[in-house]
Each structure stands twice: as C-alpha cells, then as structure tokens.
Short mmCIF file of C-alpha atoms (C1' of nucleotides) in Angstrom, two decimals:
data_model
loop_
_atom_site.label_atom_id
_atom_site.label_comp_id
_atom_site.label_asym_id
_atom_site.label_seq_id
_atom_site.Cartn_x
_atom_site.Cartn_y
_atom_site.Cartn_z
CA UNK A 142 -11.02 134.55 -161.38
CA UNK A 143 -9.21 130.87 -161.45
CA UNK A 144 -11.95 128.41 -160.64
CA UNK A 145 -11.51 124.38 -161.43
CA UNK A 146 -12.13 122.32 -164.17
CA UNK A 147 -12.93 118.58 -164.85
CA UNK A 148 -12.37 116.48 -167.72
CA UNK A 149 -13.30 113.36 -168.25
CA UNK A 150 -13.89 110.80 -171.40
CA UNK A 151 -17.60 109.26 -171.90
CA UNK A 152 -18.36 107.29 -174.65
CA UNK A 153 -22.08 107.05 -175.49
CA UNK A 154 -21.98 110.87 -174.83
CA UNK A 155 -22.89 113.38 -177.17
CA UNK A 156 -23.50 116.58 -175.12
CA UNK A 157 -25.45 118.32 -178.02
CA UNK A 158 -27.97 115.46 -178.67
CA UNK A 159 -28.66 115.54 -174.94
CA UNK A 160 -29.11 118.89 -174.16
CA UNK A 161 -31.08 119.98 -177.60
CA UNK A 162 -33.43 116.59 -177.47
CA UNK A 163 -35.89 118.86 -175.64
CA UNK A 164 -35.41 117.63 -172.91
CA UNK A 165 -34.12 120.42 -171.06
CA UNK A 166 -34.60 124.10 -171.39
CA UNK A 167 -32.06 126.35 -169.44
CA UNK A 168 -29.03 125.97 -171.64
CA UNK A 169 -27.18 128.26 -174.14
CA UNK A 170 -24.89 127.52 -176.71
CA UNK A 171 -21.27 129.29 -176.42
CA UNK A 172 -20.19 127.36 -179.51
CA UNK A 173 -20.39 123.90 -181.22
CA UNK A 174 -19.97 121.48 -178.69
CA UNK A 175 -19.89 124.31 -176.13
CA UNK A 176 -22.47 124.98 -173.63
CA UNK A 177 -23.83 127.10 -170.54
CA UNK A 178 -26.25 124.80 -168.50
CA UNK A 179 -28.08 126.42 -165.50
CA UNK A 180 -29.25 123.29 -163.11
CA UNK A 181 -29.26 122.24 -159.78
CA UNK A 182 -28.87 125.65 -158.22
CA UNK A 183 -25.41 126.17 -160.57
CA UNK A 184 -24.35 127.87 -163.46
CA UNK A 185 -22.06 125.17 -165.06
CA UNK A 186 -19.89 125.22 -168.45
CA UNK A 187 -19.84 121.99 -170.76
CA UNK A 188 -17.41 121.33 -173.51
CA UNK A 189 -16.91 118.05 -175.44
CA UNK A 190 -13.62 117.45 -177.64
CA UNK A 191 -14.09 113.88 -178.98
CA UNK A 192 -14.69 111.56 -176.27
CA UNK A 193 -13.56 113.92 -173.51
CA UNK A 194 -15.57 116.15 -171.48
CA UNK A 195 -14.60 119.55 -169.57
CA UNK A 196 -17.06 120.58 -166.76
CA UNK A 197 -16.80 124.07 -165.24
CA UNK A 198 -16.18 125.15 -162.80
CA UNK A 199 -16.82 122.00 -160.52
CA UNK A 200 -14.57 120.73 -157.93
CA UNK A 201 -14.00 117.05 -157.93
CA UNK A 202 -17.14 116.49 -155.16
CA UNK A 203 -19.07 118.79 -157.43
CA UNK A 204 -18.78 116.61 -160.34
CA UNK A 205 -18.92 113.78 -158.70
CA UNK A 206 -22.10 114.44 -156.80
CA UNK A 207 -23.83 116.78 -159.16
CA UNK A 208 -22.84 116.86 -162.47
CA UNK A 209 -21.65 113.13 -163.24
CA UNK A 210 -25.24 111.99 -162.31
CA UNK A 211 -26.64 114.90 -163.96
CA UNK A 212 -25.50 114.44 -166.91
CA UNK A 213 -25.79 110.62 -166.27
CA UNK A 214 -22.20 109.69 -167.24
CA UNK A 215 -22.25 107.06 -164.97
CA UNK A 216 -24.38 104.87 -166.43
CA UNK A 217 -23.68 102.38 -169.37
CA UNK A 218 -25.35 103.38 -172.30
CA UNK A 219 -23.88 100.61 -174.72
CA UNK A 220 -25.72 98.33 -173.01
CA UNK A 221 -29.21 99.99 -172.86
CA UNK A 222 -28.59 100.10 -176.67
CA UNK A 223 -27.99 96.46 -177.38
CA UNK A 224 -30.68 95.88 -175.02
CA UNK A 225 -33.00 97.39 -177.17
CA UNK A 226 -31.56 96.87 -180.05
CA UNK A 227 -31.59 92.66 -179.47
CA UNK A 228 -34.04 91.50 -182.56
CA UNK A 229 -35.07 95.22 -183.31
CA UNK A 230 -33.70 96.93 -186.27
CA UNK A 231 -35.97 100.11 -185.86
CA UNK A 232 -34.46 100.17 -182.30
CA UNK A 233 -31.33 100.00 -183.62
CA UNK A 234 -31.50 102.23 -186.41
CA UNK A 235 -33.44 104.94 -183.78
CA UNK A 236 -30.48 104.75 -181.19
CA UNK A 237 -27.81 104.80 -184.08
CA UNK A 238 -29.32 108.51 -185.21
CA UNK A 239 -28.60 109.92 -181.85
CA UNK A 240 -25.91 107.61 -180.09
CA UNK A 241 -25.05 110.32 -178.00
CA UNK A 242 -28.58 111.15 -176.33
CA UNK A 243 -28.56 110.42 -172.34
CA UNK A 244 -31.41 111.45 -169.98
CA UNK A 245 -30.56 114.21 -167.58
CA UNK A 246 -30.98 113.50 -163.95
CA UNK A 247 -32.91 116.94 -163.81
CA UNK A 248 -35.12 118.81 -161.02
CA UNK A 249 -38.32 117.59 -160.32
CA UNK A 250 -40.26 120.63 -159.63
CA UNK A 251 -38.35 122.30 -162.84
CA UNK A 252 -39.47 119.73 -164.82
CA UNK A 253 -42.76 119.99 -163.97
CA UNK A 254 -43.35 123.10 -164.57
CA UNK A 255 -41.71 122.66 -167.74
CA UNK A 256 -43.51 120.40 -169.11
CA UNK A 257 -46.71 121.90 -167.97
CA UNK A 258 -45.54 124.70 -170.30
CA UNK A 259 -44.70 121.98 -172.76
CA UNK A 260 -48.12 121.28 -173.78
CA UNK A 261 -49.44 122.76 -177.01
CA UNK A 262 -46.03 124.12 -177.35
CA UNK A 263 -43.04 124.13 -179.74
CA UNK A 264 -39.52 123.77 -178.22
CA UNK A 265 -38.06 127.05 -178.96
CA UNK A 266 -41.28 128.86 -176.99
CA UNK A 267 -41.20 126.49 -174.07
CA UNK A 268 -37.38 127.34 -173.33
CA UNK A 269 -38.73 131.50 -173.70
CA UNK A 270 -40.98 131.39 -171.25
CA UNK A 271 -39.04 128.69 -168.82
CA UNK A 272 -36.33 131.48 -169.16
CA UNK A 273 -38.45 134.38 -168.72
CA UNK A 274 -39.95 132.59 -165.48
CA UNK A 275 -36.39 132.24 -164.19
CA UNK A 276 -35.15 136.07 -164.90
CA UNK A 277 -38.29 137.17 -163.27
CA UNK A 278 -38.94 134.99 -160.75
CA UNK A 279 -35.73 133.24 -159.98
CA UNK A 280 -33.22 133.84 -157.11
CA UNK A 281 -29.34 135.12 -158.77
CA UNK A 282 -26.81 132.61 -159.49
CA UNK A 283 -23.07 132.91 -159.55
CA UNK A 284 -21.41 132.45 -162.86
CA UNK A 285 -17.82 131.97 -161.80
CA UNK A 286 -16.06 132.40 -164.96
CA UNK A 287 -18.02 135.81 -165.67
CA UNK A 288 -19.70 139.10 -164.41
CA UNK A 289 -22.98 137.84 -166.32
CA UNK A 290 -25.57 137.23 -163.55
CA UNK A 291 -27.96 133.96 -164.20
CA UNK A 292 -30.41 133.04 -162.82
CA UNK A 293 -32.17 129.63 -160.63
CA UNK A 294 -35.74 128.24 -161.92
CA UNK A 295 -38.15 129.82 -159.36
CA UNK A 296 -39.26 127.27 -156.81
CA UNK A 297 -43.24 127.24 -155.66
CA UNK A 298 -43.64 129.92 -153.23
CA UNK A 299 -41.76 132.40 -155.96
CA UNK A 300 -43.96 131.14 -158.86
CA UNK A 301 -47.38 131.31 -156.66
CA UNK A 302 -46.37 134.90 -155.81
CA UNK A 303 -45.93 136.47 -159.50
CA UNK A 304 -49.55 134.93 -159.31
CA UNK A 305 -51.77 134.28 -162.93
CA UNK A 306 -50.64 137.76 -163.93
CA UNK A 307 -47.00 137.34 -163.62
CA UNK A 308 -47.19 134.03 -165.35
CA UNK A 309 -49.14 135.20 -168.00
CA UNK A 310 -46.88 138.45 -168.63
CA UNK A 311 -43.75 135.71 -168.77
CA UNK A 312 -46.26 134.48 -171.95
CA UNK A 313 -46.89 131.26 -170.26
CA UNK A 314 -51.02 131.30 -171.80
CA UNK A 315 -53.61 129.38 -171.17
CA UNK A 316 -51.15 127.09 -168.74
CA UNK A 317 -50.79 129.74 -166.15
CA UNK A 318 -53.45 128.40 -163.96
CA UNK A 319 -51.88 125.35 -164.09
CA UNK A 320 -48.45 126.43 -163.07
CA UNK A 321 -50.59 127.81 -159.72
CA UNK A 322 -52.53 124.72 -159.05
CA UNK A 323 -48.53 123.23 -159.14
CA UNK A 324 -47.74 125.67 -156.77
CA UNK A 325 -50.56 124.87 -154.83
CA UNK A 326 -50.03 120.92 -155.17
CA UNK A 327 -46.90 120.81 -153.91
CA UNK A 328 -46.69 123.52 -151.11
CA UNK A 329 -49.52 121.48 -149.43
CA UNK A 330 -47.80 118.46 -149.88
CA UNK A 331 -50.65 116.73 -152.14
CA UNK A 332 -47.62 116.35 -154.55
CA UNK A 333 -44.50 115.33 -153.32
CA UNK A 334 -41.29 116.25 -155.17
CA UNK A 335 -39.00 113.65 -153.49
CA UNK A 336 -36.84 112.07 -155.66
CA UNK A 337 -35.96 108.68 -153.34
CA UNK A 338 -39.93 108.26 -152.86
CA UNK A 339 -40.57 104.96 -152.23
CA UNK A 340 -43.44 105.54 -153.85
CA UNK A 341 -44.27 103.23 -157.34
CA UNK A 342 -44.18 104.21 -161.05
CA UNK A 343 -47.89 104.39 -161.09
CA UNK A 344 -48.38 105.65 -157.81
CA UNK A 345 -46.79 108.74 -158.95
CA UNK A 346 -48.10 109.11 -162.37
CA UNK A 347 -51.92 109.53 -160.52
CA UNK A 348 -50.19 111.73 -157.75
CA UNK A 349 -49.34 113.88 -160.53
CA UNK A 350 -52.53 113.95 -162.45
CA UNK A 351 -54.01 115.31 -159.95
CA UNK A 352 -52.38 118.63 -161.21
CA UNK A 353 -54.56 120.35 -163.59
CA UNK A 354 -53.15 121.10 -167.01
CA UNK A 355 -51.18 117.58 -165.88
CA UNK A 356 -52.37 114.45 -167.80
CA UNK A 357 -50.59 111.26 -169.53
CA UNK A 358 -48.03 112.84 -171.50
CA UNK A 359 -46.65 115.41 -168.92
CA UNK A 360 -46.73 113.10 -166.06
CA UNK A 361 -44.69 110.60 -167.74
CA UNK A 362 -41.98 113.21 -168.86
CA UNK A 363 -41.43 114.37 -164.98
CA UNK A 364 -41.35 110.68 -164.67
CA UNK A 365 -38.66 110.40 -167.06
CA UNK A 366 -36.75 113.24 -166.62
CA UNK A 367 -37.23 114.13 -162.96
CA UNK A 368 -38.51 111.00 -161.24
CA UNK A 369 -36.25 109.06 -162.85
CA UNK A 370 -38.72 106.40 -164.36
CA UNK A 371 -37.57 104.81 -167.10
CA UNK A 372 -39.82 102.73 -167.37
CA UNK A 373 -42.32 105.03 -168.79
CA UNK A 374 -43.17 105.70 -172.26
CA UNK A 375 -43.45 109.67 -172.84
CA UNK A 376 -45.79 109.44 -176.00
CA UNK A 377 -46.24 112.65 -177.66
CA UNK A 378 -47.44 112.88 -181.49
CA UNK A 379 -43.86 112.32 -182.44
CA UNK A 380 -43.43 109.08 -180.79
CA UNK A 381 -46.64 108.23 -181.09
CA UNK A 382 -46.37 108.50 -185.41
CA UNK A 383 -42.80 106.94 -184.64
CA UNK A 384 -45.03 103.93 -182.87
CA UNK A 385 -47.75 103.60 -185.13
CA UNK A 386 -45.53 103.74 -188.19
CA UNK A 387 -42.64 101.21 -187.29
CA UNK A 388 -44.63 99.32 -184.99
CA UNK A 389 -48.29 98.96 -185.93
CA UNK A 390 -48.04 98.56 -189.98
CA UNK A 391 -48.97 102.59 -190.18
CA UNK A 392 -52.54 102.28 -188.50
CA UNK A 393 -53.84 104.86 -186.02
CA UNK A 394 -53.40 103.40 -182.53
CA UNK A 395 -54.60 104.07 -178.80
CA UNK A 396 -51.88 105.69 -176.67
CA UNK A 397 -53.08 103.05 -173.90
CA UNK A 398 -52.24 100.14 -176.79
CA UNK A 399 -49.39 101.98 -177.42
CA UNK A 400 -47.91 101.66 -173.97
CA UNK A 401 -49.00 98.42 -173.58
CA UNK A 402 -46.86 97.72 -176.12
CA UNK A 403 -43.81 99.57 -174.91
CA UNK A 404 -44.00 98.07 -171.59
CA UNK A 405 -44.25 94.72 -173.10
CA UNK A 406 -40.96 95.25 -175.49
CA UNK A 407 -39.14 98.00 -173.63
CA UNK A 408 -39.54 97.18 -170.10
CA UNK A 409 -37.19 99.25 -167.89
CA UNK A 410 -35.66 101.14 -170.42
CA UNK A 411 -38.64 102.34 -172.35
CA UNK A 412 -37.85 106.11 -171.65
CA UNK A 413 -34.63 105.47 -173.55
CA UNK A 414 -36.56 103.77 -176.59
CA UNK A 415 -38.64 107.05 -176.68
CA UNK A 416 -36.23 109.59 -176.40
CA UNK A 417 -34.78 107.44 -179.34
CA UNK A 418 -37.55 107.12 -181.42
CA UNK A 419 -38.57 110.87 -180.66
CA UNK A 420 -34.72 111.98 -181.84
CA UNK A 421 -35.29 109.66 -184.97
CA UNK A 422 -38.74 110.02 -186.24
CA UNK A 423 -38.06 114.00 -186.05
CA UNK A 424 -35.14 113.55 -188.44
CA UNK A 425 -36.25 111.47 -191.40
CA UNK A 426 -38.53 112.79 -193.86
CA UNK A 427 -42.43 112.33 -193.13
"C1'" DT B 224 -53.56 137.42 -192.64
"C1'" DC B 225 -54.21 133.26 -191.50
"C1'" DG B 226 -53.60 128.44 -190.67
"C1'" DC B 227 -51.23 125.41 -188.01
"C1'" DA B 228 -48.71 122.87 -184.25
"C1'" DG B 229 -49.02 121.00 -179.75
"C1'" DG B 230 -51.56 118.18 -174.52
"C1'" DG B 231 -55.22 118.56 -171.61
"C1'" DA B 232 -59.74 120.29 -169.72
"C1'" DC B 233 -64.19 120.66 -170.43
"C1'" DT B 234 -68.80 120.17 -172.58
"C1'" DC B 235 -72.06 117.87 -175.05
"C1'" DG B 236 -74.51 114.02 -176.89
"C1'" DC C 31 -68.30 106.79 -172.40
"C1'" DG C 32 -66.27 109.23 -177.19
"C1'" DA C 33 -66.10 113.33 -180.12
"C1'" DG C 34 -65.49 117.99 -180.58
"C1'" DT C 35 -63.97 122.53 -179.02
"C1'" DC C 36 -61.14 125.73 -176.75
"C1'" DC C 37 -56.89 127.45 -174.44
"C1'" DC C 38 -52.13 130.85 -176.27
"C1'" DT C 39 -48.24 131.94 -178.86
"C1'" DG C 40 -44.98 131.99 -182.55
"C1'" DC C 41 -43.93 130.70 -186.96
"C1'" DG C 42 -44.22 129.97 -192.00
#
DNA sequence: TCGCAGGGACTCG
DNA sequence: CGAGTCCCTGCG
C-alpha cells in the first residue's frame, strides 16, 4: 500500500534518548534508530539518519499538527540547554549525556494511567502492562504500512469496564484500584483532562491528587509529560540521588527542599533539568 | 528461594 | 505530625 512520508532535519533530536528515557511506553524498536510509536490515536513509523528524520506515514497536516508537536521538534532545544547550563557544569555535563532527549507532547489520560502504573515499578514492567491494557482494552488501529493490527490506549469508560479484575489479570497489582478511581475521576469530571486548561501549575497538581494511588511524583510527571508543565520537577529516587549528590554536598534532603530548589534554579524549564539529570545520574556509576 | 526496587496509602504512636 | 508497613511483579 503507498502511503506518505516526511523527512525533516532536527538538531537537538535524538529519537532513541527520547523515546527510551521512560518517558513513554507504547513504542517498539524495528531497528537502531528505527521505531514503531503508537500515540495520538495513530500507529506512526520513526527513523533518524543523522540529523534527518522520516515520519510515517503522515501527510504534511499530519506532521504538522500531530507529530511535529509530538515529538516537540518545534521547539529550540539549544537554548533550553545553555539556559541551564549558564554557571552550571552539572547541568551541563547532565544535558551533554543525552543531547538528544526532548519531552513528548503525549496524552493526558495515557499518561496518567501510566504513571499510576509507574509507581513501585521498573520500566520494562510498566510498558507490559500499559501494553497489555491496550491489546485488551484498546479500540484497533490502522498500521498503514502492514497487516499487523495495533492497538489505541483504552480511554476511561473501556478501562472502568474490564473493572479491578481485568486490570489485575493485565498484571497491573496493587494499582488497579487506582486506575478505577481514574476512571471514576475523570468520567465525572472531578479531573479534567484538558490540555489548554486555563487552569495553574498548582491548581492541577491538587486536582490530580485527588486520585488515589496519585501523589507528588505522579502528578508532576502528567504535568510534565501530558500537561505540559515544565515547570515542574518530577523527583523520583533517581533525581532525587542526582539532587542530593550534585546539589546538596551528598546529604539526604526533603523532596519539598528539593523543589524549592529546582524552582529557584530551574524555573520554567525544570522538567528539562530532570529528565536530564534522570538520563545522567542513571548512566554513571553509583 | 529470596531479597530487592519502586511511589503512595494507610496505620500507629 | 513522622515513622513504619504494606501493596505486586519481575529480576538477579
């Protein structure tokens, strides 16, 4: 079947440090640099050569409103790097070890329920059961290029259906009840799932503690990732030993200090700073 | 076989 | 309030 492709060049863009940063869960690798990404609704093909980047099948409005902000290639990552890096040679080092990484523009409600599963969970399992959830539970999606049927992320009303049972046969543990309470959350419109909320940084953060099974750490990834918040600090034991060790001489320190901090050096693009020092303090020896 | 990793809820003092 | 315990699964 013919079907169209798009190439473009993107520095700053390293498509295997930003879909294997954990980040994101629904992809498989074809081959080194080579990738099948199931977002947005799509079953889309990535493939980097040097600079240049091949996206299909897309049209040109399909990569220009779906997978160019997905994949946040419009955005000027050079900067956000110096940025950080200004008088900060851990920031500098940290971004230099994964100079590639950009934050996906991802689904909200995916990402929450991802990183519900996330917690008290290695990479490698959250990705099975996010997986499992969407063979199960999902709706089919076209795969243009193949007979291979994918499939969607489940939205609310599918996940609240397979019920505690469902989720805990996709292996989803002591976070199924959680994944219902989601459900729950947002179908009655307690949590909203709007991307161009008005709504502040922290506003959301408590809107989304309200979920059970949803405290600092998950919150501020769907704030990240989904929300688009980069102003928040995910800080999970990596970052937080990346923190504590480059920033605060070694000592144990408060995740509330620890933020604090963040805010105070990072500002806007804290989430970047993270997702740096989370790529960086996972690759040196301990 | 078992110990461990990994966020958050919950209980107890 | 803080400290301790439990939740579940896969891996080494």
């Amino acid at each position: 079947m013919e079907y169209e492709s798009i190439t473009v060049t993107a520095a700053d863009f390293d498509i295997r440090q930003t879909l294997e940063c954990g980040q994101c869960f629904r992809y498989e690798k074809m081959a080194d640099y080579h990738y099948r990404v199931t977002a947005m609704g799509k079953v889309v093909y990535i493939r980097q050569r040097g600079a240049d980047i091949e996206v299909y099948p897309a049209t040109d409005a399909e990569f220009r409103e779906i997978w160019s902000p997905y994949f946040d290639l419009g955005r000027d990552y050079s900067a956000i790097k110096s940025a950080l890096s200004e008088n900060c040679g851990v920031m500098r080092a940290a971004a230099a070890f994964a100079p590639g990484l950009r934050i996906l523009n991802q689904d909200i409600w995916e990402t929450l329920v991802s990183f519900i599963i996330s917690q008290h969970n290695a990479i490698p399992n959250i990705a099975r059961v996010v997986n499992t959830l969407s063979e199960r539970y999902g709706t089919p999606v076209a795969d243009k290029t193949a007979h291979k049927i994918h499939y969607s992320f489940p939205g609310p009303e599918a996940l609240l259906r397979a019920g505690i049972d469902g989720l805990t046969a996709c292996k989803a543990g002591f976070r199924a009840r959680y994944i219902i309470d989601a459900c729950e959350s947002v179908l009655s419109g307690k949590v909203s799932i709007d991307k161009n909320t008005a709504s502040s940084t922290d506003e959301l953060r408590e809107m989304l503690m309200q979920i059970k099974g949803v405290g600092g750490k998950v919150a501020d990834c769907v704030l990240v990732f989904g929300y688009r918040r980069t102003d928040c600090f995910p800080t999970d034991i990596w970052v937080k030993r990346a923190a504590e060790k480059f920033y605060f001489g070694g000592n144990p320190t408060d995740i509330k200090e620890i933020h604090r901090f963040a805010a105070e050096k990072f500002g806007e693009n804290a989430a970047y700073a993270s997702q740096y020092l989370f790529h960086y303090i996972r690759s040196i020896p301990c």
